[in-house]
Amino acid sequence: MVIGVLALQGDFREHASMARFLGVEVRLVRLPEEVGLVDGLIIPGGESTTMGKLMVKYGVDRAIVDRFNAGKLAIYGTCAGMIVLARDIEGSQAQPHLGLLDVTVQRNAFGRQKESSEEDLEVQGLDTPLHVLFIRAPVIVRTGSSVEVLARVTQGPVYVQQGRLLASSFHPELGSDTRVHEHFLRLAEQSSNQEV
Ligand code: GLN
């Protein structure tokens, strides 16, 4: 199994080192042909408008959607990556995005006075709370019927799954708790087994 990390912009290095720490082969993905070499793809945090534009410029957006629709890819988006994955972006629908995850997101939903925060989150399927970091984070304001909410804060859902798509408003790659990445590796493993 190979895990790709989209490396056009944002904190891709931190995701790559967490995935490597968990013992999987990691490949940084920048070009369309590299998408075909991975079973799972992490879309990092960063700035979603810039990341979306770069994805279009490199032609990597089409490659991701095609491989996902062919059933050969699991995708995990964190923060800006969650915005890029979403079907709808409140107030900025024109920014390039993949539209795969059936949610509407609101960018920078925690207000300027709260640029970043740490929280202990109750997460579905985990025995103990997950300690996570939010940085100018989005929140989900609509979830489609096939979307499962794995964690929420008072503002709304912040961690969701829709089959082989996983998305979080927070940044597990910037902490030491590896449980979100472990969960994602299991989804990617299922995709890679389907190929055989
Ligand atoms: N605020 C950023 C955006 O809207 C996301 C921030 C992040 O990824 N930490 O793109």
CSV table of C-alpha atoms and ligand atoms in Angstrom, one decimal:
chain,number,residue,atom,x,y,z
A,1,MET,CA,0.0,0.0,0.0
A,2,VAL,CA,1.2,3.5,-0.8
A,3,ILE,CA,0.0,6.7,0.8
A,4,GLY,CA,0.2,9.9,-1.2
A,5,VAL,CA,0.3,13.4,0.3
A,6,LEU,CA,-0.7,16.2,-2.0
A,7,ALA,CA,2.3,18.5,-1.9
A,8,LEU,CA,1.4,21.6,-3.8
A,9,GLN,CA,0.9,23.8,-0.8
A,10,GLY,CA,0.4,23.6,3.0
A,11,ASP,CA,1.6,21.3,5.8
A,12,PHE,CA,2.2,18.2,3.7
A,13,ARG,CA,5.5,17.4,5.3
A,14,GLU,CA,3.9,16.8,8.7
A,15,HIS,CA,1.3,14.4,7.2
A,16,ALA,CA,4.1,12.6,5.4
A,17,SER,CA,6.1,12.1,8.5
A,18,MET,CA,3.1,10.9,10.5
A,19,ALA,CA,2.2,8.4,7.8
A,20,ARG,CA,5.9,7.2,7.6
A,21,PHE,CA,6.0,6.9,11.4
A,22,LEU,CA,3.0,4.5,11.0
A,23,GLY,CA,5.2,2.3,8.7
A,24,VAL,CA,3.6,2.9,5.3
A,25,GLU,CA,5.3,3.9,2.1
A,26,VAL,CA,4.7,7.6,1.4
A,27,ARG,CA,4.9,9.4,-1.9
A,28,LEU,CA,4.5,13.2,-2.4
A,29,VAL,CA,2.0,13.9,-5.1
A,30,ARG,CA,2.2,16.9,-7.4
A,31,LEU,CA,1.5,15.6,-10.9
A,32,PRO,CA,-1.6,13.8,-12.4
A,33,GLU,CA,0.4,10.7,-13.2
A,34,GLU,CA,1.5,10.4,-9.6
A,35,VAL,CA,-2.1,10.0,-8.4
A,36,GLY,CA,-2.3,6.7,-10.2
A,37,LEU,CA,0.5,5.3,-8.0
A,38,VAL,CA,-1.2,5.7,-4.6
A,39,ASP,CA,-4.0,3.9,-2.7
A,40,GLY,CA,-4.7,6.7,-0.3
A,41,LEU,CA,-4.3,10.5,-0.7
A,42,ILE,CA,-4.0,13.0,2.1
A,43,ILE,CA,-4.9,16.6,1.2
A,44,PRO,CA,-3.2,18.8,3.8
A,45,GLY,CA,-4.1,22.0,5.7
A,46,GLY,CA,-3.0,25.3,4.1
A,47,GLU,CA,-5.0,27.8,2.1
A,48,SER,CA,-7.8,26.2,0.2
A,49,THR,CA,-8.1,28.9,-2.6
A,50,THR,CA,-4.4,28.6,-3.4
A,51,MET,CA,-4.4,24.9,-3.2
A,52,GLY,CA,-7.5,24.6,-5.4
A,53,LYS,CA,-5.9,26.8,-8.1
A,54,LEU,CA,-2.7,24.9,-8.1
A,55,MET,CA,-4.6,21.6,-8.4
A,56,VAL,CA,-6.3,22.9,-11.5
A,57,LYS,CA,-3.0,24.4,-12.9
A,58,TYR,CA,-1.2,21.0,-12.5
A,59,GLY,CA,-4.2,19.0,-13.7
A,60,VAL,CA,-4.2,17.0,-10.6
A,61,ASP,CA,-7.9,17.7,-9.7
A,62,ARG,CA,-9.2,15.6,-12.6
A,63,ALA,CA,-6.8,12.8,-11.9
A,64,ILE,CA,-8.0,12.6,-8.3
A,65,VAL,CA,-11.7,12.6,-9.1
A,66,ASP,CA,-11.2,10.0,-11.8
A,67,ARG,CA,-9.2,7.6,-9.6
A,68,PHE,CA,-11.6,8.1,-6.8
A,69,ASN,CA,-14.7,7.4,-9.0
A,70,ALA,CA,-12.9,4.3,-10.3
A,71,GLY,CA,-13.0,3.0,-6.7
A,72,LYS,CA,-9.2,2.9,-6.3
A,73,LEU,CA,-8.6,5.7,-3.9
A,74,ALA,CA,-9.4,6.7,-0.3
A,75,ILE,CA,-8.9,10.4,0.5
A,76,TYR,CA,-8.4,12.3,3.8
A,77,GLY,CA,-8.7,16.1,3.8
A,78,THR,CA,-7.6,18.2,6.8
A,79,CYS,CA,-8.8,21.8,7.3
A,80,ALA,CA,-8.1,23.4,3.9
A,81,GLY,CA,-8.1,19.8,2.5
A,82,MET,CA,-11.6,19.4,3.9
A,83,ILE,CA,-12.7,22.6,2.1
A,84,VAL,CA,-11.2,21.3,-1.2
A,85,LEU,CA,-13.0,18.0,-0.8
A,86,ALA,CA,-16.4,19.6,-0.1
A,87,ARG,CA,-19.3,19.7,-2.5
A,88,ASP,CA,-20.3,23.3,-1.5
A,89,ILE,CA,-18.4,26.1,0.1
A,90,GLU,CA,-20.5,28.8,1.7
A,91,GLY,CA,-20.0,32.2,0.1
A,92,SER,CA,-17.1,31.1,-2.2
A,93,GLN,CA,-18.5,28.5,-4.5
A,94,ALA,CA,-16.4,29.9,-7.3
A,95,GLN,CA,-13.1,28.7,-5.7
A,96,PRO,CA,-11.8,25.5,-7.4
A,97,HIS,CA,-12.7,22.4,-5.4
A,98,LEU,CA,-13.2,18.6,-5.9
A,99,GLY,CA,-16.9,18.4,-4.8
A,100,LEU,CA,-16.6,14.8,-3.7
A,101,LEU,CA,-17.7,15.0,-0.1
A,102,ASP,CA,-21.5,15.7,0.3
A,103,VAL,CA,-21.2,18.6,2.8
A,104,THR,CA,-21.4,22.4,2.8
A,105,VAL,CA,-18.5,24.0,4.7
A,106,GLN,CA,-18.1,27.4,6.1
A,107,ARG,CA,-14.5,28.7,6.0
A,108,ASN,CA,-12.9,30.4,9.0
A,109,ALA,CA,-15.9,29.5,11.0
A,110,PHE,CA,-14.5,30.1,14.5
A,111,GLY,CA,-14.1,33.9,14.0
A,112,ARG,CA,-11.0,36.0,13.9
A,113,GLN,CA,-10.7,36.3,17.7
A,114,LYS,CA,-10.2,32.6,17.8
A,115,GLU,CA,-7.5,32.0,15.2
A,116,SER,CA,-6.5,28.7,16.8
A,117,SER,CA,-7.5,26.5,19.7
A,118,GLU,CA,-7.0,23.1,21.2
A,119,GLU,CA,-9.8,20.8,22.2
A,120,ASP,CA,-10.4,17.4,23.6
A,121,LEU,CA,-12.9,15.8,21.3
A,122,GLU,CA,-15.2,12.9,21.8
A,123,VAL,CA,-14.8,10.8,18.6
A,124,GLN,CA,-17.1,8.0,17.5
A,125,GLY,CA,-15.2,4.7,17.6
A,126,LEU,CA,-12.4,6.0,20.0
A,127,ASP,CA,-12.3,5.0,23.7
A,128,THR,CA,-10.6,8.2,24.9
A,129,PRO,CA,-10.9,11.8,23.7
A,130,LEU,CA,-8.7,13.0,20.9
A,131,HIS,CA,-6.6,16.1,21.7
A,132,VAL,CA,-6.7,18.3,18.5
A,133,LEU,CA,-5.6,21.6,17.2
A,134,PHE,CA,-7.9,23.9,15.1
A,135,ILE,CA,-6.2,26.7,13.0
A,136,ARG,CA,-8.6,29.2,11.2
A,137,ALA,CA,-10.7,26.1,10.8
A,138,PRO,CA,-13.9,25.5,8.7
A,139,VAL,CA,-17.0,23.9,10.1
A,140,ILE,CA,-19.6,21.8,8.4
A,141,VAL,CA,-23.0,23.4,8.1
A,142,ARG,CA,-24.8,20.7,6.0
A,143,THR,CA,-24.2,17.0,5.8
A,144,GLY,CA,-25.6,14.8,3.1
A,145,SER,CA,-27.5,11.6,4.0
A,146,SER,CA,-24.5,9.3,3.3
A,147,VAL,CA,-22.1,11.4,5.6
A,148,GLU,CA,-21.4,10.1,9.0
A,149,VAL,CA,-20.5,12.6,11.7
A,150,LEU,CA,-17.6,11.2,13.8
A,151,ALA,CA,-17.1,14.3,16.0
A,152,ARG,CA,-18.6,17.7,16.5
A,153,VAL,CA,-18.1,21.0,18.5
A,154,THR,CA,-20.8,23.5,19.4
A,155,GLN,CA,-20.5,25.2,16.0
A,156,GLY,CA,-21.2,22.0,14.1
A,157,PRO,CA,-19.5,18.8,12.8
A,158,VAL,CA,-15.7,18.8,12.5
A,159,TYR,CA,-14.8,15.2,11.6
A,160,VAL,CA,-16.8,13.2,9.1
A,161,GLN,CA,-16.7,10.1,6.9
A,162,GLN,CA,-18.5,9.2,3.7
A,163,GLY,CA,-17.3,5.8,2.6
A,164,ARG,CA,-13.7,6.1,1.5
A,165,LEU,CA,-13.7,9.9,2.2
A,166,LEU,CA,-12.5,11.2,5.5
A,167,ALA,CA,-12.3,14.9,6.5
A,168,SER,CA,-11.5,16.9,9.6
A,169,SER,CA,-11.5,20.6,10.5
A,170,PHE,CA,-8.6,20.0,12.8
A,171,HIS,CA,-4.9,19.0,12.3
A,172,PRO,CA,-4.0,15.6,13.8
A,173,GLU,CA,-0.7,15.8,11.9
A,174,LEU,CA,0.4,18.6,14.2
A,175,GLY,CA,0.0,16.5,17.3
A,176,SER,CA,1.3,13.2,18.5
A,177,ASP,CA,-2.0,11.2,18.5
A,178,THR,CA,-1.9,9.0,15.5
A,179,ARG,CA,-5.4,7.5,15.7
A,180,VAL,CA,-7.0,9.6,12.9
A,181,HIS,CA,-4.2,8.6,10.5
A,182,GLU,CA,-4.5,5.0,11.6
A,183,HIS,CA,-8.2,5.0,10.7
A,184,PHE,CA,-7.4,6.5,7.3
A,185,LEU,CA,-4.7,3.9,6.6
A,186,ARG,CA,-7.4,1.2,7.2
A,187,LEU,CA,-9.7,2.9,4.6
A,188,ALA,CA,-6.8,3.1,2.1
A,189,GLU,CA,-5.9,-0.6,2.8
A,190,GLN,CA,-9.5,-1.5,1.8
A,191,SER,CA,-9.2,0.4,-1.4
A,192,SER,CA,-5.9,-1.2,-2.3
A,193,ASN,CA,-7.4,-4.7,-1.6
A,194,GLN,CA,-10.2,-4.0,-4.0
A,195,GLU,CA,-7.7,-3.5,-6.8
A,196,VAL,CA,-6.5,-7.1,-6.6
B,1,GLN,N1,-8.5,29.0,6.6
B,1,GLN,C1,-7.9,28.2,5.6
B,1,GLN,C2,-8.8,28.1,4.4
B,1,GLN,O1,-9.9,28.6,4.4
B,1,GLN,C3,-7.8,26.8,6.2
B,1,GLN,C4,-6.8,26.8,7.3
B,1,GLN,C5,-6.1,25.5,7.6
B,1,GLN,O2,-5.9,24.7,6.7
B,1,GLN,N2,-5.4,25.4,8.7
B,1,GLN,O3,-8.4,27.7,3.4
